[in-house]
Amino acid sequence: MNTPNQIPEIIELRQLIRTGDSPNSPHLIQKWLHIESCCANRRGLKPCQRCDKGRQQNHFEQQFYLLLDTISDELINPQWRCMCLDYIYRPLHVLHQLIENEQDRIHWQQLRLELALCSHYVADGLSQTRREAL
Protein backbone atom coordinates (compact mmCIF):
# COMPACT_ATOMS: atom_id res chain seq x y z
CA MET A 1 0.00 0.00 0.00
CA ASN A 2 1.27 3.47 -0.85
CA THR A 3 1.89 5.85 2.00
CA PRO A 4 0.86 9.48 1.38
CA ASN A 5 4.51 10.34 0.69
CA GLN A 6 4.58 7.86 -2.23
CA ILE A 7 1.34 8.77 -3.98
CA PRO A 8 2.27 10.09 -7.44
CA GLU A 9 -0.29 12.93 -7.34
CA ILE A 10 1.14 14.22 -4.07
CA ILE A 11 4.70 13.94 -5.33
CA GLU A 12 3.72 15.93 -8.43
CA LEU A 13 1.91 18.59 -6.40
CA ARG A 14 4.90 18.99 -4.08
CA GLN A 15 7.15 19.46 -7.09
CA LEU A 16 4.81 22.04 -8.64
CA ILE A 17 4.65 23.95 -5.39
CA ARG A 18 8.37 23.84 -4.74
CA THR A 19 9.31 24.97 -8.25
CA GLY A 20 6.53 27.55 -8.61
CA ASP A 21 5.98 26.53 -12.22
CA SER A 22 2.31 27.54 -12.09
CA PRO A 23 2.29 30.94 -10.34
CA ASN A 24 -1.26 31.70 -11.52
CA SER A 25 -2.68 28.55 -9.93
CA PRO A 26 -3.04 29.12 -6.18
CA HIS A 27 -5.54 26.27 -6.07
CA LEU A 28 -2.56 23.90 -6.32
CA ILE A 29 -1.48 24.81 -2.78
CA GLN A 30 -5.01 24.34 -1.47
CA LYS A 31 -5.31 21.02 -3.27
CA TRP A 32 -1.97 19.81 -1.92
CA LEU A 33 -2.82 20.78 1.66
CA HIS A 34 -6.19 19.05 1.28
CA ILE A 35 -4.90 15.83 -0.29
CA GLU A 36 -1.84 15.54 1.92
CA SER A 37 -3.65 16.34 5.13
CA CYS A 38 -2.96 13.91 7.91
CA CYS A 39 -5.35 10.94 7.72
CA ALA A 40 -8.99 11.95 8.00
CA ASN A 41 -8.25 15.59 8.82
CA ARG A 42 -9.12 16.97 5.40
CA ARG A 43 -9.01 20.65 6.28
CA GLY A 44 -5.51 20.50 7.69
CA LEU A 45 -6.44 22.90 10.46
CA LYS A 46 -6.59 20.63 13.49
CA PRO A 47 -4.77 17.58 14.82
CA CYS A 48 -5.87 14.18 13.59
CA GLN A 49 -7.45 11.77 16.03
CA ARG A 50 -6.00 8.66 14.32
CA CYS A 51 -2.27 9.37 14.16
CA ASP A 52 0.18 9.55 17.00
CA LYS A 53 1.55 12.94 17.88
CA GLY A 54 5.06 12.29 16.51
CA ARG A 55 3.73 11.32 13.10
CA GLN A 56 1.53 14.41 12.98
CA GLN A 57 4.36 16.72 14.01
CA ASN A 58 6.61 15.25 11.34
CA HIS A 59 3.89 15.53 8.70
CA PHE A 60 3.01 19.17 9.36
CA GLU A 61 6.65 20.16 9.82
CA GLN A 62 7.42 18.74 6.36
CA GLN A 63 4.59 20.86 4.93
CA PHE A 64 5.91 23.90 6.77
CA TYR A 65 9.44 23.43 5.40
CA LEU A 66 8.31 22.81 1.83
CA LEU A 67 6.46 26.13 1.90
CA LEU A 68 9.32 27.90 3.71
CA ASP A 69 11.87 26.62 1.20
CA THR A 70 9.67 27.85 -1.64
CA ILE A 71 9.20 31.25 -0.01
CA SER A 72 12.97 31.59 0.41
CA ASP A 73 13.85 30.69 -3.18
CA GLU A 74 14.63 33.92 -5.05
CA LEU A 75 14.48 32.13 -8.41
CA ILE A 76 10.76 31.51 -7.98
CA ASN A 77 8.10 33.94 -9.16
CA PRO A 78 7.48 36.55 -6.39
CA GLN A 79 3.71 36.12 -6.71
CA TRP A 80 4.05 32.39 -5.99
CA ARG A 81 6.35 33.01 -3.05
CA CYS A 82 3.77 35.38 -1.55
CA MET A 83 1.05 32.79 -2.10
CA CYS A 84 3.08 30.20 -0.19
CA LEU A 85 3.59 32.75 2.57
CA ASP A 86 -0.19 33.15 2.76
CA TYR A 87 -0.65 29.40 3.31
CA ILE A 88 2.24 28.57 5.62
CA TYR A 89 0.10 29.39 8.65
CA ARG A 90 -1.88 26.17 8.18
CA PRO A 91 0.77 23.62 9.15
CA LEU A 92 2.15 26.03 11.75
CA HIS A 93 -1.32 26.35 13.30
CA VAL A 94 -1.73 22.57 13.63
CA LEU A 95 1.75 22.28 15.12
CA HIS A 96 0.71 24.86 17.72
CA GLN A 97 -2.31 22.75 18.60
CA LEU A 98 -0.04 19.73 19.13
CA ILE A 99 1.99 21.45 21.86
CA GLU A 100 1.90 19.32 25.00
CA ASN A 101 5.06 20.30 26.85
CA GLU A 102 7.84 22.86 27.11
CA GLN A 103 9.99 21.10 24.51
CA ASP A 104 7.13 21.24 21.98
CA ARG A 105 6.56 24.92 22.77
CA ILE A 106 10.23 25.77 22.30
CA HIS A 107 10.36 23.88 19.00
CA TRP A 108 7.21 25.67 17.75
CA GLN A 109 8.71 29.04 18.72
CA GLN A 110 11.84 28.16 16.73
CA LEU A 111 9.68 27.46 13.68
CA ARG A 112 7.91 30.80 14.17
CA LEU A 113 11.27 32.55 14.43
CA GLU A 114 12.46 30.90 11.20
CA LEU A 115 9.27 32.08 9.51
CA ALA A 116 9.61 35.61 10.90
CA LEU A 117 13.19 35.89 9.68
CA CYS A 118 12.31 34.46 6.29
CA SER A 119 9.27 36.74 5.97
CA HIS A 120 11.36 39.79 6.74
CA TYR A 121 13.94 38.76 4.16
CA VAL A 122 11.29 37.95 1.55
CA ALA A 123 9.47 41.23 2.13
CA ASP A 124 12.70 43.14 1.49
CA GLY A 125 13.37 41.18 -1.71
CA LEU A 126 9.83 41.60 -3.01
CA SER A 127 9.89 45.34 -2.28
CA GLN A 128 13.16 45.65 -4.17
CA THR A 129 11.69 43.74 -7.14
CA ARG A 130 8.74 46.14 -7.26
CA ARG A 131 11.02 49.21 -7.10
CA GLU A 132 13.16 47.84 -9.96
CA ALA A 133 10.03 47.27 -12.06
CA LEU A 134 9.11 50.93 -11.73
Coordinates of N, CA and C in Angstrom, one line a residue:
M1 N 0.8 -1.2 0.0 CA 0.0 0.0 0.0 C 0.9 1.2 0.0
N2 N 0.5 2.2 -0.8 CA 1.3 3.5 -0.9 C 1.0 4.3 0.4
T3 N 2.1 4.9 1.0 CA 1.9 5.9 2.0 C 1.7 7.2 1.3
P4 N 1.1 8.2 2.0 CA 0.9 9.5 1.4 C 2.1 10.1 0.7
N5 N 3.3 9.8 1.3 CA 4.5 10.3 0.7 C 4.9 9.7 -0.7
Q6 N 4.2 8.6 -1.0 CA 4.6 7.9 -2.2 C 3.5 8.0 -3.3
I7 N 2.4 8.6 -3.0 CA 1.3 8.8 -4.0 C 1.8 9.7 -5.1
P8 N 1.8 9.3 -6.3 CA 2.3 10.1 -7.4 C 1.6 11.5 -7.5
E9 N 0.4 11.6 -7.3 CA -0.3 12.9 -7.3 C 0.3 13.9 -6.3
I10 N 0.6 13.4 -5.1 CA 1.1 14.2 -4.1 C 2.6 14.6 -4.4
I11 N 3.3 13.7 -4.9 CA 4.7 13.9 -5.3 C 4.7 15.0 -6.4
E12 N 3.8 14.9 -7.4 CA 3.7 15.9 -8.4 C 3.3 17.3 -7.9
L13 N 2.3 17.3 -7.0 CA 1.9 18.6 -6.4 C 3.0 19.2 -5.6
R14 N 3.8 18.4 -4.8 CA 4.9 19.0 -4.1 C 5.9 19.6 -5.0
Q15 N 6.2 18.9 -6.1 CA 7.2 19.5 -7.1 C 6.7 20.8 -7.7
L16 N 5.4 20.8 -8.1 CA 4.8 22.0 -8.6 C 4.9 23.2 -7.7
I17 N 4.6 22.9 -6.4 CA 4.6 24.0 -5.4 C 6.1 24.4 -5.2
R18 N 7.0 23.5 -5.0 CA 8.4 23.8 -4.7 C 9.0 24.6 -5.9
T19 N 8.7 24.3 -7.1 CA 9.3 25.0 -8.2 C 8.6 26.2 -8.7
G20 N 7.3 26.4 -8.3 CA 6.5 27.6 -8.6 C 6.3 27.7 -10.1
D21 N 6.2 26.5 -10.8 CA 6.0 26.5 -12.2 C 4.6 27.0 -12.7
S22 N 3.7 27.1 -11.7 CA 2.3 27.5 -12.1 C 1.9 28.7 -11.2
P23 N 2.5 29.8 -11.3 CA 2.3 30.9 -10.3 C 0.9 31.5 -10.4
N24 N 0.1 31.2 -11.4 CA -1.3 31.7 -11.5 C -2.3 30.6 -11.1
S25 N -1.8 29.6 -10.3 CA -2.7 28.6 -9.9 C -2.6 28.3 -8.4
P26 N -3.1 29.3 -7.6 CA -3.0 29.1 -6.2 C -3.8 27.9 -5.7
H27 N -4.8 27.4 -6.5 CA -5.5 26.3 -6.1 C -4.7 25.0 -5.9
L28 N -3.5 25.0 -6.5 CA -2.6 23.9 -6.3 C -2.1 23.7 -4.9
I29 N -1.9 24.9 -4.2 CA -1.5 24.8 -2.8 C -2.6 24.3 -1.9
Q30 N -3.8 24.8 -2.2 CA -5.0 24.3 -1.5 C -5.2 22.8 -1.7
K31 N -5.1 22.4 -2.9 CA -5.3 21.0 -3.3 C -4.3 20.1 -2.6
W32 N -3.0 20.6 -2.6 CA -2.0 19.8 -1.9 C -2.2 19.7 -0.4
L33 N -2.6 20.8 0.2 CA -2.8 20.8 1.7 C -4.0 19.9 2.0
H34 N -5.0 19.9 1.1 CA -6.2 19.1 1.3 C -5.9 17.6 1.1
I35 N -5.2 17.2 0.0 CA -4.9 15.8 -0.3 C -3.9 15.3 0.7
E36 N -2.9 16.0 1.1 CA -1.8 15.5 1.9 C -2.1 15.8 3.4
S37 N -3.3 16.1 3.7 CA -3.7 16.3 5.1 C -3.5 15.0 5.9
C38 N -3.2 15.1 7.1 CA -3.0 13.9 7.9 C -4.2 13.1 8.1
C39 N -4.2 11.9 7.6 CA -5.3 10.9 7.7 C -6.7 11.6 7.3
A40 N -7.6 11.5 8.3 CA -9.0 12.0 8.0 C -9.2 13.5 8.2
N41 N -8.1 14.1 8.6 CA -8.2 15.6 8.8 C -8.1 16.3 7.5
R42 N -9.2 16.4 6.8 CA -9.1 17.0 5.4 C -9.0 18.5 5.3
R43 N -9.2 19.2 6.4 CA -9.0 20.6 6.3 C -7.6 21.1 6.6
G44 N -6.9 20.2 7.3 CA -5.5 20.5 7.7 C -5.4 21.6 8.7
L45 N -6.4 21.8 9.5 CA -6.4 22.9 10.5 C -6.5 22.4 11.9
K46 N -6.6 21.1 12.1 CA -6.6 20.6 13.5 C -5.9 19.3 13.5
P47 N -5.4 18.9 14.7 CA -4.8 17.6 14.8 C -5.7 16.4 14.5
C48 N -5.1 15.4 13.9 CA -5.9 14.2 13.6 C -6.1 13.3 14.8
Q49 N -7.2 12.6 14.9 CA -7.4 11.8 16.0 C -6.9 10.4 15.8
R50 N -6.5 10.0 14.6 CA -6.0 8.7 14.3 C -4.5 8.5 14.5
C51 N -3.7 9.5 14.2 CA -2.3 9.4 14.2 C -1.7 9.7 15.5
D52 N -0.5 9.1 15.8 CA 0.2 9.5 17.0 C 0.8 10.9 16.8
K53 N 1.1 11.6 17.9 CA 1.6 12.9 17.9 C 2.8 13.1 17.1
G54 N 3.8 12.2 17.2 CA 5.1 12.3 16.5 C 4.9 12.3 15.0
R55 N 4.0 11.4 14.5 CA 3.7 11.3 13.1 C 3.1 12.6 12.6
Q56 N 2.2 13.2 13.4 CA 1.5 14.4 13.0 C 2.5 15.6 13.0
Q57 N 3.4 15.6 14.0 CA 4.4 16.7 14.0 C 5.3 16.6 12.8
N58 N 5.7 15.4 12.5 CA 6.6 15.2 11.3 C 5.9 15.7 10.0
H59 N 4.7 15.2 9.9 CA 3.9 15.5 8.7 C 3.7 17.0 8.5
F60 N 3.3 17.7 9.5 CA 3.0 19.2 9.4 C 4.3 20.0 9.3
E61 N 5.4 19.5 9.9 CA 6.6 20.2 9.8 C 7.2 20.0 8.4
Q62 N 7.0 18.9 7.8 CA 7.4 18.7 6.4 C 6.7 19.7 5.5
Q63 N 5.4 19.9 5.7 CA 4.6 20.9 4.9 C 5.1 22.3 5.2
F64 N 5.4 22.6 6.4 CA 5.9 23.9 6.8 C 7.2 24.2 6.0
Y65 N 8.1 23.2 6.0 CA 9.4 23.4 5.4 C 9.4 23.5 3.9
L66 N 8.5 22.7 3.3 CA 8.3 22.8 1.8 C 7.9 24.2 1.4
L67 N 6.9 24.8 2.2 CA 6.5 26.1 1.9 C 7.5 27.1 2.2
L68 N 8.3 27.0 3.3 CA 9.3 27.9 3.7 C 10.5 27.9 2.7
D69 N 10.8 26.7 2.2 CA 11.9 26.6 1.2 C 11.4 27.3 -0.1
T70 N 10.2 27.2 -0.4 CA 9.7 27.9 -1.6 C 9.7 29.4 -1.5
I71 N 9.2 29.8 -0.3 CA 9.2 31.3 0.0 C 10.6 31.8 -0.1
S72 N 11.6 31.1 0.3 CA 13.0 31.6 0.4 C 13.7 31.6 -0.9
D73 N 13.2 30.9 -1.9 CA 13.9 30.7 -3.2 C 13.7 31.9 -4.1
E74 N 14.7 32.7 -4.3 CA 14.6 33.9 -5.0 C 14.5 33.7 -6.5
L75 N 14.6 32.4 -7.0 CA 14.5 32.1 -8.4 C 13.0 31.9 -8.8
I76 N 12.2 31.8 -7.8 CA 10.8 31.5 -8.0 C 10.0 32.8 -8.1
N77 N 9.0 32.8 -8.9 CA 8.1 33.9 -9.2 C 7.7 34.6 -7.8
P78 N 7.9 35.9 -7.6 CA 7.5 36.5 -6.4 C 6.0 36.4 -6.0
Q79 N 5.1 36.3 -7.0 CA 3.7 36.1 -6.7 C 3.5 34.7 -6.1
W80 N 4.2 33.7 -6.5 CA 4.0 32.4 -6.0 C 4.6 32.3 -4.6
R81 N 5.7 33.0 -4.4 CA 6.3 33.0 -3.0 C 5.4 33.7 -2.0
C82 N 4.7 34.7 -2.4 CA 3.8 35.4 -1.6 C 2.6 34.5 -1.3
M83 N 2.2 33.7 -2.3 CA 1.0 32.8 -2.1 C 1.4 31.7 -1.1
C84 N 2.6 31.2 -1.2 CA 3.1 30.2 -0.2 C 3.1 30.8 1.2
L85 N 3.6 32.1 1.3 CA 3.6 32.8 2.6 C 2.2 32.9 3.2
D86 N 1.2 33.1 2.3 CA -0.2 33.2 2.8 C -0.7 31.8 3.3
Y87 N -0.2 30.7 2.9 CA -0.6 29.4 3.3 C 0.2 28.7 4.4
I88 N 1.4 29.3 4.7 CA 2.2 28.6 5.6 C 1.7 28.5 7.0
Y89 N 0.7 29.4 7.3 CA 0.1 29.4 8.6 C -0.6 28.1 8.9
R90 N -1.1 27.4 7.9 CA -1.9 26.2 8.2 C -1.1 25.1 8.9
P91 N 0.0 24.6 8.4 CA 0.8 23.6 9.1 C 1.3 24.2 10.5
L92 N 1.7 25.4 10.5 CA 2.1 26.0 11.7 C 1.0 26.1 12.8
H93 N -0.2 26.3 12.4 CA -1.3 26.3 13.3 C -1.6 25.0 13.9
V94 N -1.5 23.9 13.1 CA -1.7 22.6 13.6 C -0.6 22.2 14.6
L95 N 0.6 22.6 14.2 CA 1.8 22.3 15.1 C 1.6 23.0 16.5
H96 N 1.0 24.2 16.5 CA 0.7 24.9 17.7 C -0.3 24.1 18.6
Q97 N -1.3 23.5 17.9 CA -2.3 22.7 18.6 C -1.8 21.4 19.2
L98 N -0.7 21.0 18.7 CA 0.0 19.7 19.1 C 0.9 19.9 20.3
I99 N 1.1 21.2 20.7 CA 2.0 21.4 21.9 C 1.4 20.8 23.1
E100 N 2.3 20.0 23.7 CA 1.9 19.3 25.0 C 2.9 19.6 26.1
N101 N 4.1 20.1 25.8 CA 5.1 20.3 26.8 C 6.0 21.4 26.5
E102 N 6.9 21.7 27.3 CA 7.8 22.9 27.1 C 8.7 22.6 25.9
Q103 N 9.2 21.4 25.7 CA 10.0 21.1 24.5 C 9.2 21.4 23.2
D104 N 8.0 21.0 23.2 CA 7.1 21.2 22.0 C 7.0 22.7 21.8
R105 N 6.8 23.5 22.9 CA 6.6 24.9 22.8 C 7.8 25.6 22.2
I106 N 9.0 25.2 22.7 CA 10.2 25.8 22.3 C 10.5 25.5 20.8
H107 N 10.2 24.2 20.4 CA 10.4 23.9 19.0 C 9.4 24.7 18.1
W108 N 8.2 24.9 18.5 CA 7.2 25.7 17.8 C 7.7 27.1 17.7
Q109 N 8.2 27.7 18.8 CA 8.7 29.0 18.7 C 9.9 29.2 17.8
Q110 N 10.7 28.1 17.7 CA 11.8 28.2 16.7 C 11.3 28.2 15.3
L111 N 10.3 27.4 15.0 CA 9.7 27.5 13.7 C 9.1 28.9 13.4
R112 N 8.4 29.4 14.3 CA 7.9 30.8 14.2 C 9.0 31.8 13.9
L113 N 10.1 31.7 14.6 CA 11.3 32.5 14.4 C 11.8 32.4 13.0
E114 N 12.0 31.1 12.6 CA 12.5 30.9 11.2 C 11.5 31.6 10.2
L115 N 10.2 31.5 10.4 CA 9.3 32.1 9.5 C 9.4 33.6 9.6
A116 N 9.5 34.1 10.8 CA 9.6 35.6 10.9 C 10.8 36.1 10.2
L117 N 12.0 35.5 10.4 CA 13.2 35.9 9.7 C 13.1 35.8 8.2
C118 N 12.5 34.7 7.7 CA 12.3 34.5 6.3 C 11.3 35.5 5.7
S119 N 10.3 35.8 6.4 CA 9.3 36.7 6.0 C 9.9 38.1 5.8
H120 N 10.7 38.5 6.8 CA 11.4 39.8 6.7 C 12.3 39.9 5.5
Y121 N 13.0 38.8 5.3 CA 13.9 38.8 4.2 C 13.2 38.8 2.8
V122 N 12.1 38.0 2.8 CA 11.3 37.9 1.5 C 10.6 39.3 1.3
A123 N 10.1 39.9 2.3 CA 9.5 41.2 2.1 C 10.5 42.2 1.5
D124 N 11.7 42.2 2.0 CA 12.7 43.1 1.5 C 13.0 42.8 0.0
G125 N 13.1 41.6 -0.3 CA 13.4 41.2 -1.7 C 12.2 41.5 -2.6
L126 N 11.0 41.3 -2.2 CA 9.8 41.6 -3.0 C 9.7 43.1 -3.2
S127 N 10.0 43.9 -2.2 CA 9.9 45.3 -2.3 C 10.9 45.8 -3.3
Q128 N 12.1 45.3 -3.2 CA 13.2 45.6 -4.2 C 12.8 45.3 -5.6
T129 N 12.1 44.2 -5.8 CA 11.7 43.7 -7.1 C 10.7 44.7 -7.7
R130 N 9.8 45.2 -6.8 CA 8.7 46.1 -7.3 C 9.4 47.5 -7.6
R131 N 10.4 47.9 -6.8 CA 11.0 49.2 -7.1 C 11.8 49.1 -8.4
E132 N 12.4 48.0 -8.7 CA 13.2 47.8 -10.0 C 12.2 47.8 -11.2
A133 N 11.0 47.3 -11.0 CA 10.0 47.3 -12.1 C 9.5 48.7 -12.4
L134 N 9.6 49.6 -11.5 CA 9.1 50.9 -11.7 C 10.2 51.7 -12.4

